[in-house]
PDB file of C-alpha atoms and ligand atoms in Angstrom:
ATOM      1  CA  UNK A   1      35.079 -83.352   7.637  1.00 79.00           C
ATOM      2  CA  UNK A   2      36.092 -81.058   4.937  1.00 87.00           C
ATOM      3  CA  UNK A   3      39.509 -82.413   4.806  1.00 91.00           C
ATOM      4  CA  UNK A   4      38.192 -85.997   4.904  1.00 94.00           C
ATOM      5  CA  UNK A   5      35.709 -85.223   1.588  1.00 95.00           C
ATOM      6  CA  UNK A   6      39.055 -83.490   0.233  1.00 96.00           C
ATOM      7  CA  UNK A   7      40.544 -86.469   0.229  1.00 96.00           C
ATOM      8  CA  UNK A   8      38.104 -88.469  -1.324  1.00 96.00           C
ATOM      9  CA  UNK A   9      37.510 -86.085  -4.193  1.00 96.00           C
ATOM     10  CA  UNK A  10      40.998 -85.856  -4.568  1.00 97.00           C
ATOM     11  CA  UNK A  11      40.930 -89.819  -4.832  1.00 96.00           C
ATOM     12  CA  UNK A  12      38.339 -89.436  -7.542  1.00 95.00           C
ATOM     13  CA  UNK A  13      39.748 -86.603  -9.301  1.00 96.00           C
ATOM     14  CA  UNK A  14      43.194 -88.675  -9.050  1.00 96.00           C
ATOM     15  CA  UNK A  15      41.552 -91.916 -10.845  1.00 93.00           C
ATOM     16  CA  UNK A  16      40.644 -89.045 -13.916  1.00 94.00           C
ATOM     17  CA  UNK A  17      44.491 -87.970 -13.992  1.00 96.00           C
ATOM     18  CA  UNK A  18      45.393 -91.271 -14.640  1.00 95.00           C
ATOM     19  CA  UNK A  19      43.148 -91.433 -17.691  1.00 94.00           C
ATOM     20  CA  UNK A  20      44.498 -88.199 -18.890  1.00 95.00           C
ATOM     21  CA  UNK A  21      48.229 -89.326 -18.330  1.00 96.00           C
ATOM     22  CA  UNK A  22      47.291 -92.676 -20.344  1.00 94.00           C
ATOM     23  CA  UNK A  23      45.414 -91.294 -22.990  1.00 95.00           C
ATOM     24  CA  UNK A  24      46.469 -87.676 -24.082  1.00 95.00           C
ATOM     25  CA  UNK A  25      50.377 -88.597 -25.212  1.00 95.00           C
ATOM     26  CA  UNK A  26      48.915 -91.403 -27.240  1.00 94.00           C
ATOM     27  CA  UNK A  27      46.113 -88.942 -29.007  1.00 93.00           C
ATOM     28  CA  UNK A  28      43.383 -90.344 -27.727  1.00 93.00           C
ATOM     29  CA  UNK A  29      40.144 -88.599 -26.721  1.00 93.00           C
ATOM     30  CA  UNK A  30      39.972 -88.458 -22.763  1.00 90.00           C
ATOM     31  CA  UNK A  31      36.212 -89.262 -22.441  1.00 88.00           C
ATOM     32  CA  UNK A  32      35.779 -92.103 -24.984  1.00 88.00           C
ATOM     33  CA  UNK A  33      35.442 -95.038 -25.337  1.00 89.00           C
ATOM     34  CA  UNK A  34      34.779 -95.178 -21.336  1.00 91.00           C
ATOM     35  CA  UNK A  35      37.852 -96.547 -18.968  1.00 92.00           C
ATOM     36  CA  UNK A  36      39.080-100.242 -20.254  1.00 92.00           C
ATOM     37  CA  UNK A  37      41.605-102.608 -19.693  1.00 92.00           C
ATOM     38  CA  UNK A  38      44.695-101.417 -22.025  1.00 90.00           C
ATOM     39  CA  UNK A  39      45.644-104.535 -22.292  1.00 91.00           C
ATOM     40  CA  UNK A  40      42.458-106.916 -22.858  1.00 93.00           C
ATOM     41  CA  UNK A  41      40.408-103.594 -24.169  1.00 92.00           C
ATOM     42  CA  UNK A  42      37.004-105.351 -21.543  1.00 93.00           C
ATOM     43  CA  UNK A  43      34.685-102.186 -20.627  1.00 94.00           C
ATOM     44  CA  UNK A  44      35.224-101.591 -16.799  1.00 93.00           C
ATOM     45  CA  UNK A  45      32.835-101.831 -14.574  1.00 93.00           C
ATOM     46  CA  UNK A  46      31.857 -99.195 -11.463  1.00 91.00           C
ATOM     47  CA  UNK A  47      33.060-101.988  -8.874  1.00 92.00           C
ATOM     48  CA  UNK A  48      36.399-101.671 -11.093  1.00 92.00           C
ATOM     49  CA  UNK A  49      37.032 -98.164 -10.885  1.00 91.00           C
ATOM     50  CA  UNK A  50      36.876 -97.514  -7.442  1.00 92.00           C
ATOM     51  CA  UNK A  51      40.418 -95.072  -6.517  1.00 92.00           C
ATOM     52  CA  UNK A  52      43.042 -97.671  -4.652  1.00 93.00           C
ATOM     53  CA  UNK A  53      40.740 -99.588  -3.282  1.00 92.00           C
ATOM     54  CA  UNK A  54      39.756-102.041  -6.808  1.00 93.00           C
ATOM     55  CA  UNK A  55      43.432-101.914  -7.178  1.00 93.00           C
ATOM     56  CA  UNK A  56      44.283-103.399  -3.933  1.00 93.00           C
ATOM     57  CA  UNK A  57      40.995-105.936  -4.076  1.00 93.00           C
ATOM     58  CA  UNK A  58      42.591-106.847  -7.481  1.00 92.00           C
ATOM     59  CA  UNK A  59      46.058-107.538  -6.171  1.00 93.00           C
ATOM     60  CA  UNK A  60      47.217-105.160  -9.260  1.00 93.00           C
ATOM     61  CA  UNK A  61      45.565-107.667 -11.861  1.00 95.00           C
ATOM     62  CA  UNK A  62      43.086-106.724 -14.121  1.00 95.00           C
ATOM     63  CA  UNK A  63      40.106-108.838 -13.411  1.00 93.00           C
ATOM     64  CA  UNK A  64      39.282-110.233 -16.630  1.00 94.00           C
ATOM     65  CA  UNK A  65      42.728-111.052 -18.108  1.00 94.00           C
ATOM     66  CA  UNK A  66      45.180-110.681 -15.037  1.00 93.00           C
ATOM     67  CA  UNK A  67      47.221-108.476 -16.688  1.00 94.00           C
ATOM     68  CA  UNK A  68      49.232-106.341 -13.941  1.00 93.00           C
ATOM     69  CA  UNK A  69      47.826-103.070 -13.604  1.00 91.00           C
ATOM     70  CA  UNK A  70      51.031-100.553 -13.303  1.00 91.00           C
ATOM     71  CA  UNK A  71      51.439 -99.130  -9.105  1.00 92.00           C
ATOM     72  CA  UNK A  72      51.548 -95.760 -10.751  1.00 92.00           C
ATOM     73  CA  UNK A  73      47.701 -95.837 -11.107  1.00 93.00           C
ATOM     74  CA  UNK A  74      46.952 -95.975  -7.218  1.00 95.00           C
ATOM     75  CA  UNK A  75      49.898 -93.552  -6.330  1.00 96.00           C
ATOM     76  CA  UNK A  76      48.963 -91.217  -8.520  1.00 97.00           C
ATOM     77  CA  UNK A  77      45.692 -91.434  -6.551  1.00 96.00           C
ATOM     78  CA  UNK A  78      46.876 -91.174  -3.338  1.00 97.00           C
ATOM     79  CA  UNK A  79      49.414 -88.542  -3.918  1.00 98.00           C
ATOM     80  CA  UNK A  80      46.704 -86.224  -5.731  1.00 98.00           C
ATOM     81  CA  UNK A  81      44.373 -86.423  -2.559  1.00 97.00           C
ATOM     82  CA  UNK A  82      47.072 -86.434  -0.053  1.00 97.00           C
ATOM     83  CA  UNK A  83      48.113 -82.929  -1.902  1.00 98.00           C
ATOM     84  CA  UNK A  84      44.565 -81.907  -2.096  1.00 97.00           C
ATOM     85  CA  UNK A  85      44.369 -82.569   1.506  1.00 97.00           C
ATOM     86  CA  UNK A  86      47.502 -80.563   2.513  1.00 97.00           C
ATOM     87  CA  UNK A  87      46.797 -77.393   0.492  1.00 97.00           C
ATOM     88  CA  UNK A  88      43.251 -77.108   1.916  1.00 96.00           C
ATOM     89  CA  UNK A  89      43.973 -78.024   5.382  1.00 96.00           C
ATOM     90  CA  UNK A  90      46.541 -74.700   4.923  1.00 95.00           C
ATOM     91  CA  UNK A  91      44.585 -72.181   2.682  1.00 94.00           C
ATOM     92  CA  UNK A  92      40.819 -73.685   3.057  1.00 93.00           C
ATOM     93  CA  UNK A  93      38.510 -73.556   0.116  1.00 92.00           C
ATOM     94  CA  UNK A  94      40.233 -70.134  -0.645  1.00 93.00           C
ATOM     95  CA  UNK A  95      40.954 -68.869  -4.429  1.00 94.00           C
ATOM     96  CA  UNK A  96      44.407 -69.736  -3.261  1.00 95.00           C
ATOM     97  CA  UNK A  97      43.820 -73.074  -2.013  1.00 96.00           C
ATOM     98  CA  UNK A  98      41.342 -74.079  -4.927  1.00 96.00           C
ATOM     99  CA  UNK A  99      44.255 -73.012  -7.328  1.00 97.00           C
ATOM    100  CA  UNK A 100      46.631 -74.936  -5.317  1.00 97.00           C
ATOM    101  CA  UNK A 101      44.533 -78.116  -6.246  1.00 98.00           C
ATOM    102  CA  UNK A 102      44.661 -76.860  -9.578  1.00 98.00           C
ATOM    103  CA  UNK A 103      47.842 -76.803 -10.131  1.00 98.00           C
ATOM    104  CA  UNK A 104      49.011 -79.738  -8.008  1.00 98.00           C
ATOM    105  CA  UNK A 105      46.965 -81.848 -10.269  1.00 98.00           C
ATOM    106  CA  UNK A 106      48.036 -80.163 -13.436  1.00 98.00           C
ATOM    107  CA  UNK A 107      51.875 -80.532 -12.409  1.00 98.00           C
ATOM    108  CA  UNK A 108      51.375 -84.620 -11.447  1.00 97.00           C
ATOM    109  CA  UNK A 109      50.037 -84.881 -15.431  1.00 98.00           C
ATOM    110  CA  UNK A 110      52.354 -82.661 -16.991  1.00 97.00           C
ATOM    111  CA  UNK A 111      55.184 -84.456 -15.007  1.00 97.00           C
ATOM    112  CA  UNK A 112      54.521 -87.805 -15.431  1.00 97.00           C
ATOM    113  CA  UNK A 113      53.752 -87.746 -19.254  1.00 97.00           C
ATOM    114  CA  UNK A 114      56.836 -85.750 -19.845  1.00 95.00           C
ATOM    115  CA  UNK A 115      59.021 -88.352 -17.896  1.00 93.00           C
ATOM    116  CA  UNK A 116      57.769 -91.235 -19.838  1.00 93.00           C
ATOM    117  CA  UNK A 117      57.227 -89.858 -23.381  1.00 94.00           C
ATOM    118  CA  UNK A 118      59.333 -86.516 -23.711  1.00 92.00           C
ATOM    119  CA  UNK A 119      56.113 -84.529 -24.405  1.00 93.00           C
ATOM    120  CA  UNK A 120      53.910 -81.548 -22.893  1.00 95.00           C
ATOM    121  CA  UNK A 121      51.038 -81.790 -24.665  1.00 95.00           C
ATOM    122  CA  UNK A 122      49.609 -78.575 -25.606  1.00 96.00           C
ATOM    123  CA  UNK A 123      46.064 -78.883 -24.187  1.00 96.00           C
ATOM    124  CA  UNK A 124      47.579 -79.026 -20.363  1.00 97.00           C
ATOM    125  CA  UNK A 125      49.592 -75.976 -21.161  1.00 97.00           C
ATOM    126  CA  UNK A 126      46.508 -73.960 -22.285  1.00 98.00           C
ATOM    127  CA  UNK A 127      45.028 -75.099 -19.525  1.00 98.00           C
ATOM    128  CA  UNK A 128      47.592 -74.046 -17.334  1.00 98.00           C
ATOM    129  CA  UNK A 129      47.327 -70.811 -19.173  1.00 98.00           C
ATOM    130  CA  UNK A 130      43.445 -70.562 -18.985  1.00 98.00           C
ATOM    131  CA  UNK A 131      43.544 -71.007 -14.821  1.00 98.00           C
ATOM    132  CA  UNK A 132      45.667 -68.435 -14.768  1.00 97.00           C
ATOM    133  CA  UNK A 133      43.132 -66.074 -16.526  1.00 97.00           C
ATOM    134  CA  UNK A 134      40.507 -66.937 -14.295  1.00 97.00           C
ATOM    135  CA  UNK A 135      42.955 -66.981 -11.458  1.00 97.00           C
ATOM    136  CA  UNK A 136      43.796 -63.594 -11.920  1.00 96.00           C
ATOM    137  CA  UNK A 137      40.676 -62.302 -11.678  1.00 94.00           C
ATOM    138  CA  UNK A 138      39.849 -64.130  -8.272  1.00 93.00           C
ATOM    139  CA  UNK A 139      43.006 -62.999  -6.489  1.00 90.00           C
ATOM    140  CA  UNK A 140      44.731 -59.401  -5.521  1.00 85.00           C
ATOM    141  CA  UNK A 141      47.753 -60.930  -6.130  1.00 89.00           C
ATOM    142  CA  UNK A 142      49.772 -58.977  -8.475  1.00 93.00           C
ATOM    143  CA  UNK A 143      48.210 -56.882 -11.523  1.00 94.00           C
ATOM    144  CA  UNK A 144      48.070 -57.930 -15.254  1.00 96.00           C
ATOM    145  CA  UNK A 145      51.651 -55.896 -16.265  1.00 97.00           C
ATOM    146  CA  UNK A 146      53.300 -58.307 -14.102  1.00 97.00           C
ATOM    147  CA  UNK A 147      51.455 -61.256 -15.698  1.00 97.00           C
ATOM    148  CA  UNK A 148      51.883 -60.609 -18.886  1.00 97.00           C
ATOM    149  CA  UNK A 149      55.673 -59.568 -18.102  1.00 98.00           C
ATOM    150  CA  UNK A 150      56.391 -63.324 -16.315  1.00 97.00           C
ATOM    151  CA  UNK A 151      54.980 -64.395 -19.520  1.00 98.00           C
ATOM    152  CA  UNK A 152      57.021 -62.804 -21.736  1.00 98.00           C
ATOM    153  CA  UNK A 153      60.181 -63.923 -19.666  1.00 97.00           C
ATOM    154  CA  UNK A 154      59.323 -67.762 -19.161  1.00 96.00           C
ATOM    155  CA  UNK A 155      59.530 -67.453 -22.615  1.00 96.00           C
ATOM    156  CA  UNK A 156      62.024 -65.716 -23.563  1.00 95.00           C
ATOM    157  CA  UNK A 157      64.785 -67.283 -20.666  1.00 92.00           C
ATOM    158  CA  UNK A 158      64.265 -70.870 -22.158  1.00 91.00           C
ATOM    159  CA  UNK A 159      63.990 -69.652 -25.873  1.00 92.00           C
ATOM    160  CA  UNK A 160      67.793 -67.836 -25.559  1.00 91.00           C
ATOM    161  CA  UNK A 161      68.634 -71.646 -23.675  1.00 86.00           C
ATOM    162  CA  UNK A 162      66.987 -73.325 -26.295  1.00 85.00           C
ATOM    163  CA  UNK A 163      68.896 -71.593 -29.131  1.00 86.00           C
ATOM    164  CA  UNK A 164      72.326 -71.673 -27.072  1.00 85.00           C
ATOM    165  CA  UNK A 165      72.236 -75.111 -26.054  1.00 78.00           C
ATOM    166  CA  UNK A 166      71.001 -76.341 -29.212  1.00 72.00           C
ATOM    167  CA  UNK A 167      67.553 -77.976 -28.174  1.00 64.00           C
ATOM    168  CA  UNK A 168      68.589 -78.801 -24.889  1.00 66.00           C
ATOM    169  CA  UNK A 169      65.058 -76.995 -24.221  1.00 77.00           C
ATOM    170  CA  UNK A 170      62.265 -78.692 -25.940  1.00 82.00           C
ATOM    171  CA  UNK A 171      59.055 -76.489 -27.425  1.00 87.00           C
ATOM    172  CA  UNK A 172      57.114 -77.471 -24.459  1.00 91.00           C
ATOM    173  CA  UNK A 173      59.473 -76.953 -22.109  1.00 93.00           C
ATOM    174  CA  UNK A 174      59.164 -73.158 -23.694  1.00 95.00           C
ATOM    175  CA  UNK A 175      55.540 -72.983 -23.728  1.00 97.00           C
ATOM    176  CA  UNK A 176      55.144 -74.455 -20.235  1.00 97.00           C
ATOM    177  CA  UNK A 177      57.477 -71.935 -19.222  1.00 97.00           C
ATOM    178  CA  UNK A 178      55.489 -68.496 -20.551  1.00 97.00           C
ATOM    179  CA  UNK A 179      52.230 -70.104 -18.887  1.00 98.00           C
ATOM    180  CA  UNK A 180      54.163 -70.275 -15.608  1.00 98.00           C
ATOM    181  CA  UNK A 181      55.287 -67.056 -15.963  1.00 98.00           C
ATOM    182  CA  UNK A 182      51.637 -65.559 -16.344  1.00 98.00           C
ATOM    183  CA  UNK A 183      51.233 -67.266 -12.789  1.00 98.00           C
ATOM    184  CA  UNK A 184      54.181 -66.214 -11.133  1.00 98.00           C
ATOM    185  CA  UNK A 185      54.996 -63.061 -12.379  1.00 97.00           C
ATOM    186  CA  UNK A 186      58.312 -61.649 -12.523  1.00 93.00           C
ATOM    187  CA  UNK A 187      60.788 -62.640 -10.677  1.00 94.00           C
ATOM    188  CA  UNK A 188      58.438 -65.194  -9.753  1.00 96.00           C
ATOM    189  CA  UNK A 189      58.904 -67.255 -12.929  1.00 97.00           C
ATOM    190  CA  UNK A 190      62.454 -66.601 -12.466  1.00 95.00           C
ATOM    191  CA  UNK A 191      62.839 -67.873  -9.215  1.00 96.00           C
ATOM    192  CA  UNK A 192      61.152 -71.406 -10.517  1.00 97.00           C
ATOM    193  CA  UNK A 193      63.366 -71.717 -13.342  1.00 95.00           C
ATOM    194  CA  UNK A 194      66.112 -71.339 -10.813  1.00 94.00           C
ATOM    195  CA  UNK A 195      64.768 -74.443  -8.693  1.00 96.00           C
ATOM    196  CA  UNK A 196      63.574 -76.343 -11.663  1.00 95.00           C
ATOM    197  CA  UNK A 197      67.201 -76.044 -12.928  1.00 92.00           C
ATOM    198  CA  UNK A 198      68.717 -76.374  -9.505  1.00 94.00           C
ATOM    199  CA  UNK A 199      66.648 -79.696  -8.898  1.00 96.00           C
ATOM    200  CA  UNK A 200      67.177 -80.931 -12.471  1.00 93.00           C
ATOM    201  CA  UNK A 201      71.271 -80.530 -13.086  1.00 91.00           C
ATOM    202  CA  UNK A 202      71.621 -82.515  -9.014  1.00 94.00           C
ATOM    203  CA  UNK A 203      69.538 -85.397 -10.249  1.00 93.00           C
ATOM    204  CA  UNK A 204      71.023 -85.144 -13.526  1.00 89.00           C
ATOM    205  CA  UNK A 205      74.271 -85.664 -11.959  1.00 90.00           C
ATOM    206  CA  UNK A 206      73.046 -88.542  -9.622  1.00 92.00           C
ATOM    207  CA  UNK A 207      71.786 -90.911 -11.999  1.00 89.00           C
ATOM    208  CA  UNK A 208      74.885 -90.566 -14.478  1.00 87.00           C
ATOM    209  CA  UNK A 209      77.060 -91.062 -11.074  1.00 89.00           C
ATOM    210  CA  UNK A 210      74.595 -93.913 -10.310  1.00 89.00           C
ATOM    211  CA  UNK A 211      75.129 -95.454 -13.896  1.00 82.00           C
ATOM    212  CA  UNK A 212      71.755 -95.032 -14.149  1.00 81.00           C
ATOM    213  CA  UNK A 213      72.226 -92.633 -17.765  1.00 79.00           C
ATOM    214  CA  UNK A 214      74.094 -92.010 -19.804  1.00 79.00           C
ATOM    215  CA  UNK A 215      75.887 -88.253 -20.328  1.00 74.00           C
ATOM    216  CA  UNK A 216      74.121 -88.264 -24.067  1.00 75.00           C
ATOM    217  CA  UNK A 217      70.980 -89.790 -22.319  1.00 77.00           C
ATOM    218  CA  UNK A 218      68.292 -87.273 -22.420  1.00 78.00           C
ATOM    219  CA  UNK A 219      66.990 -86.094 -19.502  1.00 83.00           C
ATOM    220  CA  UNK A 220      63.141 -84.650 -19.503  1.00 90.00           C
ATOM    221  CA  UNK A 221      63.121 -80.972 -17.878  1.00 91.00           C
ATOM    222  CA  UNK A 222      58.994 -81.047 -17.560  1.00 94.00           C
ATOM    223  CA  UNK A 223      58.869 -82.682 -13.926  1.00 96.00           C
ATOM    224  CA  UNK A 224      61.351 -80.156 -12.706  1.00 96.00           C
ATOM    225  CA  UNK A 225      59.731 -77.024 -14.095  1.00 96.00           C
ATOM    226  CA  UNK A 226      56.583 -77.867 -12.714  1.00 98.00           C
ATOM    227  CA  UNK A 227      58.453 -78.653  -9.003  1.00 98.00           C
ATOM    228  CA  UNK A 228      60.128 -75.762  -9.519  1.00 97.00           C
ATOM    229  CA  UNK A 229      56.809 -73.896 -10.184  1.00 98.00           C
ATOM    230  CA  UNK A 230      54.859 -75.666  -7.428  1.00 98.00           C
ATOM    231  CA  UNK A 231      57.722 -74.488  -5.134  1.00 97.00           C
ATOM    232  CA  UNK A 232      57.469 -70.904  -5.949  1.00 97.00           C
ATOM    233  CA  UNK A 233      53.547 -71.057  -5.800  1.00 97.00           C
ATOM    234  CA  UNK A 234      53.769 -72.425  -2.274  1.00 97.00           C
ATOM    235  CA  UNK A 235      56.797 -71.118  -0.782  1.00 96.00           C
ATOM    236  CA  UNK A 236      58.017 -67.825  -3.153  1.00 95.00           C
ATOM    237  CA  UNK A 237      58.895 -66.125   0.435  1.00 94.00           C
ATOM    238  CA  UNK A 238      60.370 -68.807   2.200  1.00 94.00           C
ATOM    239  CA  UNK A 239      62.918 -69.161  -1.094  1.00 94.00           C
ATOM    240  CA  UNK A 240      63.914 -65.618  -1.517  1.00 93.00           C
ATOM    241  CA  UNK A 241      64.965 -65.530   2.235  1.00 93.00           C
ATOM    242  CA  UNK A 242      67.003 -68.924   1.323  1.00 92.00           C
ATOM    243  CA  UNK A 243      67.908 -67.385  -1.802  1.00 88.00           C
ATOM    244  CA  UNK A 244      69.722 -64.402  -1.086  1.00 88.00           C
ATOM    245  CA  UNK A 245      71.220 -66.019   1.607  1.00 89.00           C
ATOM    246  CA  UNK A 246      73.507 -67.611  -0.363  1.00 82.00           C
ATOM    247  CA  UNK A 247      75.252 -64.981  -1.525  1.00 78.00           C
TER     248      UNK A 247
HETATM  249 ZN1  LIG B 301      42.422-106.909 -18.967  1.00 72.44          ZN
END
């Protein structure tokens, strides 16, 4: 039952992502006006809104002007509650699994709006900063020194990148990085630059072999840091044993 209500609030929360991934690289305020067609600007109604479900009633066209709705809407929806649903059904309504959500969430907006616009907008990265804060006072995890220590070094790794690659980095790649660090700690924040980096320079590779971009093209780093975060969140033991395997 829990898990079933998970998913459904993560259905609902999912439908709110959406807005935020719409609405905060283009400047606009996240509550108002109250959710319209982008294209024909009609006020939606309740029977509109409903996660997945109005989209597939629809067929993907917007009701008054049959405008297609974009497929990322409803898989952004499903994806958020079939994460919600996962994390709980391992860590239950825990500080760990509620932070889980949390970030999940958080990493599925920061993602997607860096992928299409080449932006992290500040607001998600003080908020990524600010459920650290309170996540640090829920959980045993690791004390403040080692916080504020990640912090220092998800900024400073990408900063020294930044300068030596010439703004191969972007600001909020930077910033994004310190607030991870406060989560993760150190090595912690280490460890997820490593993946993010790992993950980032293989598909990098693939879609230049694939013709898909160009060597110049720029690539957005955002998605990656936040898998490579989410990764380290989840799994930090699982990847130190792979890690130091290698060598
Ligand atoms: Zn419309």
């Amino acid at each position: 039952m829990t898990l079933f209500l998970t998913f459904a609030y993560g259905l609902i929360f999912g439908s709110f992502l959406n807005v935020l991934i719409y609405r905060l690289p283009r400047g606009e305020n996240i509550a108002y006006p109250p959710s319209h067609c982008t294209s024909c600007n009609t006020k939606l109604k309740p029977r509109d809104l409903i996660p997945v479900f109005s989209f597939l009633f629809l067929g993907g066209k917007c009701r008054y002007c049959g405008e297609k709705i974009h497929w990322c809407y409803p898989v952004t929806e499903i994806v958020n509650a079939l994460g919600w649903m996962t994390i709980i059904y391992y860590y239950g309504l825990s500080a760990r699994g509620v932070a889980g959500c949390f970030l999940f969430s958080l990493a599925l907006v920061i993602g997607q709006i860096d992928l299409e616009h080449y932006l992290i907008p500040d607001s998600l990265v003080i908020t990524l900063l600010a459920g650290g804060v309170v996540y640090h006072f829920f959980s045993q995890e690791m004390g403040i020194l080692n916080r504020i220590l990640g912090l220092a070094v998800g900024f400073a790794i990408p900063f020294l990148l930044a300068v030596v690659s010439r703004g191969g980095m972007g600001g909020g790649d930077i910033k994004l990085t310190a607030a991870m660090g406060f989560w993760l700690g150190f090595p912690g924040v280490f460890y997820a630059l490593f993946v993010g980096a790992l993950v980032g320079s293989i598909t990098g590779i693939l879609l230049i072999a694939l013709k898909r971009k160009k060597r110049r093209d720029p690539i957005p780093f955002g998605p990656f840091l936040v898998l490579g975060f989410l990764v380290i969140f989840f799994f930090r033991d699982q990847f130190v044993q792979w890690y130091w395997n290698l060598f």
